[in-house]
CSV table of C-alpha atoms in Angstrom, one decimal:
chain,number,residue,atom,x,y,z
A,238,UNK,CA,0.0,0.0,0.0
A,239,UNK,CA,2.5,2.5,1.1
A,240,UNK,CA,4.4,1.7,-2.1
A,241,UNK,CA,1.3,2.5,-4.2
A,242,UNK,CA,1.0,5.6,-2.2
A,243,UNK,CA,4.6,6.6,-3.0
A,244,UNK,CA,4.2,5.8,-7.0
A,245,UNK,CA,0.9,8.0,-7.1
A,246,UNK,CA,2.8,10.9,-5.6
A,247,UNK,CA,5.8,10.9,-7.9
A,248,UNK,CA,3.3,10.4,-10.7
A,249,UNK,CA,1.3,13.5,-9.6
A,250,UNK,CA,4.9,15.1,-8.9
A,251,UNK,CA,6.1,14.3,-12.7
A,252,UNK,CA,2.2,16.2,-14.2
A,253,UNK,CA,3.1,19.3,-12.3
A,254,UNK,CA,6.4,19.6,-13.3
A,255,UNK,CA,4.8,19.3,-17.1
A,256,UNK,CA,1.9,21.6,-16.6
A,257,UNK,CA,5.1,23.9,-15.2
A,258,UNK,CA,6.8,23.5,-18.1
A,259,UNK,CA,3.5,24.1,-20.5
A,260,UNK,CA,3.0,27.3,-18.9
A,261,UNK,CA,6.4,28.7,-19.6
A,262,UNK,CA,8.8,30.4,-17.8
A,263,UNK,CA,8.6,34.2,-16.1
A,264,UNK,CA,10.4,36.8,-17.9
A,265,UNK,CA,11.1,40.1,-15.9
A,266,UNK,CA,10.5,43.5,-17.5
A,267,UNK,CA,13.5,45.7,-18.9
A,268,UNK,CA,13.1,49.1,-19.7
A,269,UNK,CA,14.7,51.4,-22.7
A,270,UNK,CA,16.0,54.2,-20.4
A,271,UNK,CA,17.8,56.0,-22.9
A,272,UNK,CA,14.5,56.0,-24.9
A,273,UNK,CA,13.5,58.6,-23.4
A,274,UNK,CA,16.1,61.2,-24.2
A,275,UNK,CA,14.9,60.5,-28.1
A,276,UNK,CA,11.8,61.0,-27.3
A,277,UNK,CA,10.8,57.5,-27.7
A,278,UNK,CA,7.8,56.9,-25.5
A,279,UNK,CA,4.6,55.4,-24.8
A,280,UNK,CA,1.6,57.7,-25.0
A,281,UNK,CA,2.2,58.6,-20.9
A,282,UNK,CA,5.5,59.6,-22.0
A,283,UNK,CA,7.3,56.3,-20.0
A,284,UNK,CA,9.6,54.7,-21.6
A,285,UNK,CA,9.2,51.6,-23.7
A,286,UNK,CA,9.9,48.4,-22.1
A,287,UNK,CA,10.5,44.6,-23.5
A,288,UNK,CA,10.8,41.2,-21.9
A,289,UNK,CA,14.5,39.0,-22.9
A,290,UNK,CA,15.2,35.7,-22.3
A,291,UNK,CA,18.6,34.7,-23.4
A,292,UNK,CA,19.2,31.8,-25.9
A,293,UNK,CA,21.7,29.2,-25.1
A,294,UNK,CA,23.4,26.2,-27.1
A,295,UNK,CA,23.4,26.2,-30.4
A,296,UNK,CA,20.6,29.2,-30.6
A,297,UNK,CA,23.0,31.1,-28.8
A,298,UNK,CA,22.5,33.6,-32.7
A,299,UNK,CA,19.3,33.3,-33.5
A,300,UNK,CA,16.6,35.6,-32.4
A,301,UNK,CA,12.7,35.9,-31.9
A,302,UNK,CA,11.2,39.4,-31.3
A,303,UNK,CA,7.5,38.8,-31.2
A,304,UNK,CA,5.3,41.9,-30.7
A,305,UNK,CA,2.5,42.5,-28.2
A,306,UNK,CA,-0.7,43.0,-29.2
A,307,UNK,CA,-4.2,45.2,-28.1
A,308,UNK,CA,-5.8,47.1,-30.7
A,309,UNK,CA,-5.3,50.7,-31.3
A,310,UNK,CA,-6.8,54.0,-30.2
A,311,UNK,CA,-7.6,56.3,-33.4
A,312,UNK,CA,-8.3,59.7,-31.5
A,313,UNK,CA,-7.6,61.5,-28.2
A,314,UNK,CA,-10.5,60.3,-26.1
A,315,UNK,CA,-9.8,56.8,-26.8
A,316,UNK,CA,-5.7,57.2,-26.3
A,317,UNK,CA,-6.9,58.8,-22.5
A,318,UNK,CA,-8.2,56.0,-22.1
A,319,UNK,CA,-5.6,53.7,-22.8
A,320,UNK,CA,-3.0,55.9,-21.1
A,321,UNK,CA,-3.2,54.6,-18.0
A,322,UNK,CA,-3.2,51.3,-18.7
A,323,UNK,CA,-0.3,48.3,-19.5
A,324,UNK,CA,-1.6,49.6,-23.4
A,325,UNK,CA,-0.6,53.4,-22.8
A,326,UNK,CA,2.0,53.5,-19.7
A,327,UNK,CA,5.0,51.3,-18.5
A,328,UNK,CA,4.3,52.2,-14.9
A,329,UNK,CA,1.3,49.7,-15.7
A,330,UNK,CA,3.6,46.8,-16.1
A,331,UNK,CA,4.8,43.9,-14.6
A,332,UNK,CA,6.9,40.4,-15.5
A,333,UNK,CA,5.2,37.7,-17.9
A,334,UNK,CA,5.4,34.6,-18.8
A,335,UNK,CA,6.8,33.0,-21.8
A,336,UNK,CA,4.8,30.3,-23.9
A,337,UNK,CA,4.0,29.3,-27.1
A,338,UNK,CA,6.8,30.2,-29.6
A,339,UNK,CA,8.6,31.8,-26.6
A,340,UNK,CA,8.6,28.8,-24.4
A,341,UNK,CA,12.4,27.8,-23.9
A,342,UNK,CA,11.1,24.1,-23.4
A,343,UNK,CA,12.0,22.0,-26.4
A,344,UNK,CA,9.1,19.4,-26.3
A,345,UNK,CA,7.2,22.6,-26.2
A,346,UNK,CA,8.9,24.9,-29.0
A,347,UNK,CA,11.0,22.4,-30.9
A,348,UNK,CA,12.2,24.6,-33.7
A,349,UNK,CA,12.7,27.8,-31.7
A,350,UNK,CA,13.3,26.8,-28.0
A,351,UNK,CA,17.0,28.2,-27.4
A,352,UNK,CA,16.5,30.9,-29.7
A,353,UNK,CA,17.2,34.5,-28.2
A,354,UNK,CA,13.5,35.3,-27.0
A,355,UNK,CA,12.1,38.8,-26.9
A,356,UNK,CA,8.5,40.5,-26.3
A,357,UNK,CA,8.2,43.9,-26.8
A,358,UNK,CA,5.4,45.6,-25.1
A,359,UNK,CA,2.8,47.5,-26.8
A,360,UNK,CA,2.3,51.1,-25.4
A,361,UNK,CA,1.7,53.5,-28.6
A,362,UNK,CA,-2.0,52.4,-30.0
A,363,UNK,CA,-1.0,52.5,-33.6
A,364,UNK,CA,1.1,49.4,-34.2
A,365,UNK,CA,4.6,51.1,-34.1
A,366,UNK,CA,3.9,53.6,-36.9
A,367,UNK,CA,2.8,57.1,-35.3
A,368,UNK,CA,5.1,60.3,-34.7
A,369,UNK,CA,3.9,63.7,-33.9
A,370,UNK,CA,6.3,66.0,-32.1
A,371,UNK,CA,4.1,68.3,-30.7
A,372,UNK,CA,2.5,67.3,-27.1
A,373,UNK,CA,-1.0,68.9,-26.5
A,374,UNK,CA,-0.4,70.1,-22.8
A,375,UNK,CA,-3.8,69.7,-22.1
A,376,UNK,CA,-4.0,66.0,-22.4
A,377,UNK,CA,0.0,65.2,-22.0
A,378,UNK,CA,-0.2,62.4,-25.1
A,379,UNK,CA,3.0,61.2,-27.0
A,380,UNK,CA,2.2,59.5,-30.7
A,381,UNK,CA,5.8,58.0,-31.0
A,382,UNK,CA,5.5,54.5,-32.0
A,383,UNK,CA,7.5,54.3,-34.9
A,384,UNK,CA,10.5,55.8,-32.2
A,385,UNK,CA,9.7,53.1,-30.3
A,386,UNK,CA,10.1,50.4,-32.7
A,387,UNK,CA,13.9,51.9,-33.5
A,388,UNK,CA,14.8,52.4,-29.8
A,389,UNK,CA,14.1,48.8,-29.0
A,390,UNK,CA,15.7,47.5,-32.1
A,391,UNK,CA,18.8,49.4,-31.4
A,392,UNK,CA,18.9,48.1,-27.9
A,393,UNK,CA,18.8,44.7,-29.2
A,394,UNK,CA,21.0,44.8,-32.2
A,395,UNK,CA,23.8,45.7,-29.1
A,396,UNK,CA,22.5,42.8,-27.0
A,397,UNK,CA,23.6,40.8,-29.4
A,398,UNK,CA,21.1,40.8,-32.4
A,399,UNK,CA,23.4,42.4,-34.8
A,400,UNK,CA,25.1,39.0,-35.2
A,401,UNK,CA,22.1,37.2,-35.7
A,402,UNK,CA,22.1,34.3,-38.0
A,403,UNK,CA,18.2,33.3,-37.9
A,404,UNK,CA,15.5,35.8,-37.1
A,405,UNK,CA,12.0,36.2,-36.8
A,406,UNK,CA,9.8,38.6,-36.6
A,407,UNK,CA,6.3,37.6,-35.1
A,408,UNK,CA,3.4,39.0,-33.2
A,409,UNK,CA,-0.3,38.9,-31.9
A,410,UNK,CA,-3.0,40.8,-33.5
A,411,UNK,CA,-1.9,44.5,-33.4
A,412,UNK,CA,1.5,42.9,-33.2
A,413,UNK,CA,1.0,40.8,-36.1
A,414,UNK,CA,0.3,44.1,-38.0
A,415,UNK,CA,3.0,45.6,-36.7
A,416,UNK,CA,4.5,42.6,-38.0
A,417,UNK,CA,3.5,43.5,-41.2
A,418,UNK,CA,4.2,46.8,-41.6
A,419,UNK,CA,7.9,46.6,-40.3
A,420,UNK,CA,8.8,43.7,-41.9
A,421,UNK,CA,11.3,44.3,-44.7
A,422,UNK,CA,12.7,47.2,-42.3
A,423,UNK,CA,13.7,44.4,-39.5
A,424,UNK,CA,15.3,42.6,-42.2
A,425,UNK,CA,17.4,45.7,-43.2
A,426,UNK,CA,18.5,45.8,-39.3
A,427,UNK,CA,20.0,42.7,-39.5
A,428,UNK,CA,23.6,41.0,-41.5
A,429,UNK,CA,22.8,40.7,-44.8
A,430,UNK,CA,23.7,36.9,-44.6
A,431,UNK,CA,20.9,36.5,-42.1
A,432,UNK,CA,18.0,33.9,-42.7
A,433,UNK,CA,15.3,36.1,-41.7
A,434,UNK,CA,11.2,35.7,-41.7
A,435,UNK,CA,8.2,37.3,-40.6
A,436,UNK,CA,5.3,35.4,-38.5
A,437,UNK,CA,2.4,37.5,-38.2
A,438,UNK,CA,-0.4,36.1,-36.0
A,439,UNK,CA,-4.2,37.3,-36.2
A,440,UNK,CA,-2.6,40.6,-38.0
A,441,UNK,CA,-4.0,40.0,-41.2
A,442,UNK,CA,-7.2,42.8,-40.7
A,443,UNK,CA,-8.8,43.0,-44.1
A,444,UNK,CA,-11.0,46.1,-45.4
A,445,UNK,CA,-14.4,44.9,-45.0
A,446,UNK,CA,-18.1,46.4,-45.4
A,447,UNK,CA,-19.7,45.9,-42.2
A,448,UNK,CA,-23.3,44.0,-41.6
A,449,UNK,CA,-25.0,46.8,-42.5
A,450,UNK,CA,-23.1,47.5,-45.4
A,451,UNK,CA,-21.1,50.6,-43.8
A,452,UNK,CA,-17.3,51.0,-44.1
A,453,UNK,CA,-16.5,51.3,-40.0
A,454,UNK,CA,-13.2,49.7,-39.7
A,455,UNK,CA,-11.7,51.6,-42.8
A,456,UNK,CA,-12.6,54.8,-41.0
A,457,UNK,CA,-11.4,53.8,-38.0
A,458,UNK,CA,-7.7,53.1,-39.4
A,459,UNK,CA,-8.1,56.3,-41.2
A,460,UNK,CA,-8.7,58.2,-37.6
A,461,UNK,CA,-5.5,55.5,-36.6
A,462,UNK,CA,-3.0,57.0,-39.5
A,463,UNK,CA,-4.2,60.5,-38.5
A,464,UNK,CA,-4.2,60.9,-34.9
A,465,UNK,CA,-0.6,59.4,-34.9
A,466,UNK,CA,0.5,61.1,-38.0
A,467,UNK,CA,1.4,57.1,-39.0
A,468,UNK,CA,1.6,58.4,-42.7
A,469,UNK,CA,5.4,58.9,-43.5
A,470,UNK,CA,6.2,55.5,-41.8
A,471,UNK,CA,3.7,53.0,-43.8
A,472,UNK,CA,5.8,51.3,-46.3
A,473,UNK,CA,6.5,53.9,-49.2
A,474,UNK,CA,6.1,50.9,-51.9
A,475,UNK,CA,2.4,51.2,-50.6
A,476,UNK,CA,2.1,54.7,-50.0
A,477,UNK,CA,3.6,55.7,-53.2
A,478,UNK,CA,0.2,53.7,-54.8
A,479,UNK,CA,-2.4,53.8,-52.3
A,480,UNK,CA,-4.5,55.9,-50.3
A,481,UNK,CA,-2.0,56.5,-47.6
A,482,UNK,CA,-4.5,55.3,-44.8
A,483,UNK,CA,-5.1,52.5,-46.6
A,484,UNK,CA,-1.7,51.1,-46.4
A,485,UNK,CA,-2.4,50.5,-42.8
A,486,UNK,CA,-4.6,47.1,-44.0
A,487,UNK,CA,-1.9,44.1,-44.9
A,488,UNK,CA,-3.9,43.2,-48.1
A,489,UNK,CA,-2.6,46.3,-50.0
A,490,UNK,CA,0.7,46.5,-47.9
A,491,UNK,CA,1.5,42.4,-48.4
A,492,UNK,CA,2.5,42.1,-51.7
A,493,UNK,CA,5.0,44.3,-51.8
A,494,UNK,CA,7.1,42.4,-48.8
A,495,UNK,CA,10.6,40.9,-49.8
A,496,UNK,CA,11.3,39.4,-46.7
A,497,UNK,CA,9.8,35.8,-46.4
A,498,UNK,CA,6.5,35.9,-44.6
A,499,UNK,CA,4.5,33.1,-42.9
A,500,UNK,CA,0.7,34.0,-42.3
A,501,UNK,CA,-1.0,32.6,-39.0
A,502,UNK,CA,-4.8,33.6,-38.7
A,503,UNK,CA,-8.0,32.1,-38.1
A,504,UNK,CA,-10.8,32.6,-41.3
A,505,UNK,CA,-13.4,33.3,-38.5
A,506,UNK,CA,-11.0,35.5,-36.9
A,507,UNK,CA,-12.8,36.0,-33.6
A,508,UNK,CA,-11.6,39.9,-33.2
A,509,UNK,CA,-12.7,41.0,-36.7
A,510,UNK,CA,-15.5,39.1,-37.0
A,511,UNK,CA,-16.8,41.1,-33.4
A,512,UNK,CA,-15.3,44.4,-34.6
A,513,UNK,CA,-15.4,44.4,-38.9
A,514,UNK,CA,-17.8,42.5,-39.8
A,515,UNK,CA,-20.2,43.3,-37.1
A,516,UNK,CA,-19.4,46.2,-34.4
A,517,UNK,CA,-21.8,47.9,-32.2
A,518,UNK,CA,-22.6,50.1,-34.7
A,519,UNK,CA,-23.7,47.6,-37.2
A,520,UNK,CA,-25.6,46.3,-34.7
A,521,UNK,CA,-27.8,48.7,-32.7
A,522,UNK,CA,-30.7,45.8,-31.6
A,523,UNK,CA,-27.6,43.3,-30.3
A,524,UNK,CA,-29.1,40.9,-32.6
A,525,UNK,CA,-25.1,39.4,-32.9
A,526,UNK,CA,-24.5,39.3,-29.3
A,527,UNK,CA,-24.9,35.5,-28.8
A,528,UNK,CA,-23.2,34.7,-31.8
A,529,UNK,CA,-19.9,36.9,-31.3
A,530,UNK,CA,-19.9,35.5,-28.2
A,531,UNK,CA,-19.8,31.8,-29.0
A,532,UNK,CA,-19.9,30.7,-32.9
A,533,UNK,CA,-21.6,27.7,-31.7
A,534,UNK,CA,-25.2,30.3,-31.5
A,535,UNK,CA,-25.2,31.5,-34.7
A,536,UNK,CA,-28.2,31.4,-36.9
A,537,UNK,CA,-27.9,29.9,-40.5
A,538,UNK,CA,-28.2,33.5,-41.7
A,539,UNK,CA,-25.1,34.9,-39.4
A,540,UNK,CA,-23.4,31.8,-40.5
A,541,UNK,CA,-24.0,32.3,-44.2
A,542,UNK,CA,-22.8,36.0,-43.7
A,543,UNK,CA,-19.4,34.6,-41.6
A,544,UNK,CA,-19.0,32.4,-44.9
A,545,UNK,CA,-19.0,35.6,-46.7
A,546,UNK,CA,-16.7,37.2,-44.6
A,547,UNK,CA,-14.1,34.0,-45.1
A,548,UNK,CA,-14.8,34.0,-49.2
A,549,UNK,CA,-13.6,38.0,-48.5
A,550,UNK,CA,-10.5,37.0,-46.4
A,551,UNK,CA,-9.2,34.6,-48.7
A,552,UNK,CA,-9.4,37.0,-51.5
A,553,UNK,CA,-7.4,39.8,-49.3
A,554,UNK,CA,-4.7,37.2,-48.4
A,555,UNK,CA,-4.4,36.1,-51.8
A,556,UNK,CA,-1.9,38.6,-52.9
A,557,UNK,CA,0.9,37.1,-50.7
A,558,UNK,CA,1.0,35.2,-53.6
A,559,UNK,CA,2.4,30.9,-53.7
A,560,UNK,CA,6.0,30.5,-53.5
A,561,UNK,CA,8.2,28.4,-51.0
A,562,UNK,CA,8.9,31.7,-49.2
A,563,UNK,CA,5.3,32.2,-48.5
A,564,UNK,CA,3.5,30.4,-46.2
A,565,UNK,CA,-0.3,30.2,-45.1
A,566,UNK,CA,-2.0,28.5,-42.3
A,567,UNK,CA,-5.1,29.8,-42.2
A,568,UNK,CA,-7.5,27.3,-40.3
A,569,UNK,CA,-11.3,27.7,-40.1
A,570,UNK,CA,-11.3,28.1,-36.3
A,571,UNK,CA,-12.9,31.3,-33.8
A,572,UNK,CA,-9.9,32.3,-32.6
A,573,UNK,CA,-7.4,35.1,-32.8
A,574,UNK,CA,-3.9,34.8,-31.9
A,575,UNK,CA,-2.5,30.7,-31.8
A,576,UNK,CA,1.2,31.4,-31.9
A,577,UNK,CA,2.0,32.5,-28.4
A,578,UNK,CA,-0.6,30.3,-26.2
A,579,UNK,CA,0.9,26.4,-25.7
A,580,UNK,CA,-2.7,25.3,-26.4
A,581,UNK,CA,-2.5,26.2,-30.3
A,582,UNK,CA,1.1,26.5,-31.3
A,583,UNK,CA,2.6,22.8,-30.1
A,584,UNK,CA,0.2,20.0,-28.0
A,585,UNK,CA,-1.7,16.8,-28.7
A,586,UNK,CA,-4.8,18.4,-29.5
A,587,UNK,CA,-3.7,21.8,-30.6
A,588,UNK,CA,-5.2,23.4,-34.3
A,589,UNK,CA,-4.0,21.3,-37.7
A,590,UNK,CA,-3.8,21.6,-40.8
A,591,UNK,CA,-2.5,18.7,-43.3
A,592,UNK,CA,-2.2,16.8,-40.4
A,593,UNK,CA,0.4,19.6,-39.3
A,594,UNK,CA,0.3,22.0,-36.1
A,595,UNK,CA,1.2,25.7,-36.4
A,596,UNK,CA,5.1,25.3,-35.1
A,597,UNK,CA,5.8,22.5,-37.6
A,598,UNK,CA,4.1,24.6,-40.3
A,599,UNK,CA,6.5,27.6,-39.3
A,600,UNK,CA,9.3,25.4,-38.3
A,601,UNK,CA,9.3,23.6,-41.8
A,602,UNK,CA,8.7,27.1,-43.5
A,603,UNK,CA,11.4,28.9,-41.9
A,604,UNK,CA,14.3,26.1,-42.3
A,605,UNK,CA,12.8,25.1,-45.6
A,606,UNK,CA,12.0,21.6,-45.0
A,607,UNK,CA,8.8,21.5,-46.1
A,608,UNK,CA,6.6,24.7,-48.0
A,609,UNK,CA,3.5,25.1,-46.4
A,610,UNK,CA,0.3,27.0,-48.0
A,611,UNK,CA,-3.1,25.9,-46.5
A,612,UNK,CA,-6.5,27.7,-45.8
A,613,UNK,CA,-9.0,25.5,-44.4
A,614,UNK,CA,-12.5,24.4,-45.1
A,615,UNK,CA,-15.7,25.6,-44.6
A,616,UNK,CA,-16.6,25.8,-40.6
A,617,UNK,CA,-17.2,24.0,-38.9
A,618,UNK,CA,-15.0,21.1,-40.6
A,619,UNK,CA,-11.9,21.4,-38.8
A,620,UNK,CA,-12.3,19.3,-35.3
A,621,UNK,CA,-9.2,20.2,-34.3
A,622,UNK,CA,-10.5,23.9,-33.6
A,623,UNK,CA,-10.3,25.6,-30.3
A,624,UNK,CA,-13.1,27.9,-30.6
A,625,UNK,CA,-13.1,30.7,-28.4
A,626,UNK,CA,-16.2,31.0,-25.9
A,627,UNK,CA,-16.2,34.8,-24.7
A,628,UNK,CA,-18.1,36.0,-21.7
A,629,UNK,CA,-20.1,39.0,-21.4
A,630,UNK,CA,-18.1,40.4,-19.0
A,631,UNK,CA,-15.1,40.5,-21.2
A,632,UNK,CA,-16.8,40.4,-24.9
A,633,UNK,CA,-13.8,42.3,-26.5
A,634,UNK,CA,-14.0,45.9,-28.5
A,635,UNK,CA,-12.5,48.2,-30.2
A,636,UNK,CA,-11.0,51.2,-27.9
């Protein structure tokens, strides 16, 4: 009995020291100090901060910066009210853990695991592209996130980045745009013998008629590129074509890329589907509500009109064009962001496609095993989906 007792403990000993190692590993914050002095801030005028965890072994060279995401604000009422927040203001941050394609544990991260790992925080509200000098007194607001993108690249590239020999630049959501946007300009940071890509998850925002047939989120970008004065810093070989605002959407930005690109991104994105397809505004009865909230409550007719919204995103991501340095993995799941959650980038039972999980599909992409260019079926045909279930209490929006 007592050694039955013994061999349930270590067992129960061995699954928390393998739930430890799924959750990651706590990174402390660093600030860039000498940010500030350039005037590279976040919009409380703080300085900018990131999280490092040093590779080791024979990633001792190679380097992941992924980017933090959480939306934008696209005028001065909604930048108060991220300035006080982790969004706006340093002061409002704290240590974090590492997971995902940051987790240093290589049955966890097998491609990437003793890479160089980096998170940048997100504290400017317009993906790393805005930069107005002038500070309104009244409201004490600093648009300077295109600063803040050099400032922490430069602190890196003398931590050791500027002998990289893999790269990647990755991030969430806002961070995947940022992703997007900065691309080719992270790949000019870096030795030209480099092997460098660009992972962008959930960044892939597409320019979309709303529900009711209104243009909502292309006005919003537009109040984005103004209120931050983004302009001068969207890529030029998009600028020099487009509608400058419109060069803040990756469909007419993508095409133009040189660097290699991988995109991650659910068809139903969860986040666009709640705030392109259908906001508030769409939406004055809340006839949506239970069906942004769970996909699961949908009628046939929402459905139908999420189909639409696919058949739309598979157009806009179309221009990244099929070649070996191009990747896809767009799976038919309610989600948004897979890379940096252990759940959907490396288990058992995480998202597939091809019989494939997103870090094989980036990990063959990047070291050019295997190409990989998939977009899923029709939901709900994928089983392998984590759908996202939101509550009402924290039903997601635009700010």
């Amino acid at each position: 009995m007592e050694s039955a007792r013994i061999s349930q403990l270590l067992n129960l000993l061995v699954c928390m020291l393998l739930l430890l190692k799924a959750q990651g590993s706590l990174v402390p914050l660093t600030l860039v100090e000498n940010a500030v002095s350039k005037g590279a801030v976040c919009l409380d005028g703080s300085a900018p901060a990131y999280h490092f965890d040093k590779g080791f072994g024979e990633g001792i060279n190679n380097w992941i910066v992924h980017i933090e995401g959480g939306g934008w604000c696209s005028d001065v009422e909604s930048c108060l009210y991220r300035k006080d927040t982790s969004l706006g203001s340093s002061k409002q941050m704290g240590e974090l853990y590492f997971t995902g394609i940051l987790n240093k544990e290589q049955e966890y991260n097998p491609d990437f695991y003793n890479w160089n790992r980096v998170k940048v925080r997100y504290c400017d509200g317009s993906s790393f592209t805005g930069d107005v000098e002038e500070v309104d007194p009244t409201n004490n607001l600093y648009f300077r996130g295109a600063r803040i993108f050099s400032a922490v690249m430069e602190e890196l590239l003398a931590k050791g980045m500027k002998k990289a020999e893999n790269a990647i630049l990755s991030g969430c959501s806002a961070g995947g745009l940022t992703t997007i946007l900065h691309c080719d300009r992270f790949k000019d940071l870096l030795p030209s013998g480099a092997n460098v890509g660009c992972v962008p998850d959930a960044g892939y925002f597409i320019n979309a008629k709303d529900v009711s047939g209104g243009h909502f989120i292309q006005e919003f970008y537009s109040g984005v590129v103004s209120t931050h004065g983004s302009e001068k810093n969207l890529p030029t070989s998009c600028s020099s074509k487009q509608r400058r605002e419109l060069c803040f959407f990756p469909e007419y930005v993508s095409s133009y890329i040189s660097t290699p690109i991988f995109i991650v991104n659910a068809a139903y994105d969860s986040w666009q589907i709640q705030n392109i397809l259908v906001p508030g505004s769409a939406d004055p009865s809340d006839s949506w509500k239970l069906c942004k909230l769970d996909i699961t409550k949908c009628s046939s007719d929402q459905l139908s009109k999420m189909q639409g919204f696919k058949s739309e995103f598979e157009k806009a991501v179309s221009v990244i064009g099929i070649s070996p340095s191009k990747g896809l993995f767009i799976d038919s799941c309610y989600a948004h962001c897979q890379t940096e959650s252990q759940e959907t980038w490396f288990q058992t039972h995480s998202p597939q496609l091809a019989n494939t999980t997103i870090a094989k599909a980036v990990g063959d992409w990047f070291y050019g095993r295997t190409p990989f260019h998939h977009i899923d079926c029709d939901y709900p045909c994928n089983p392998t989906c984590q759908n996202r279930v939101f509550d009402l209490k924290d039903h997601p929006g635009i700010h």
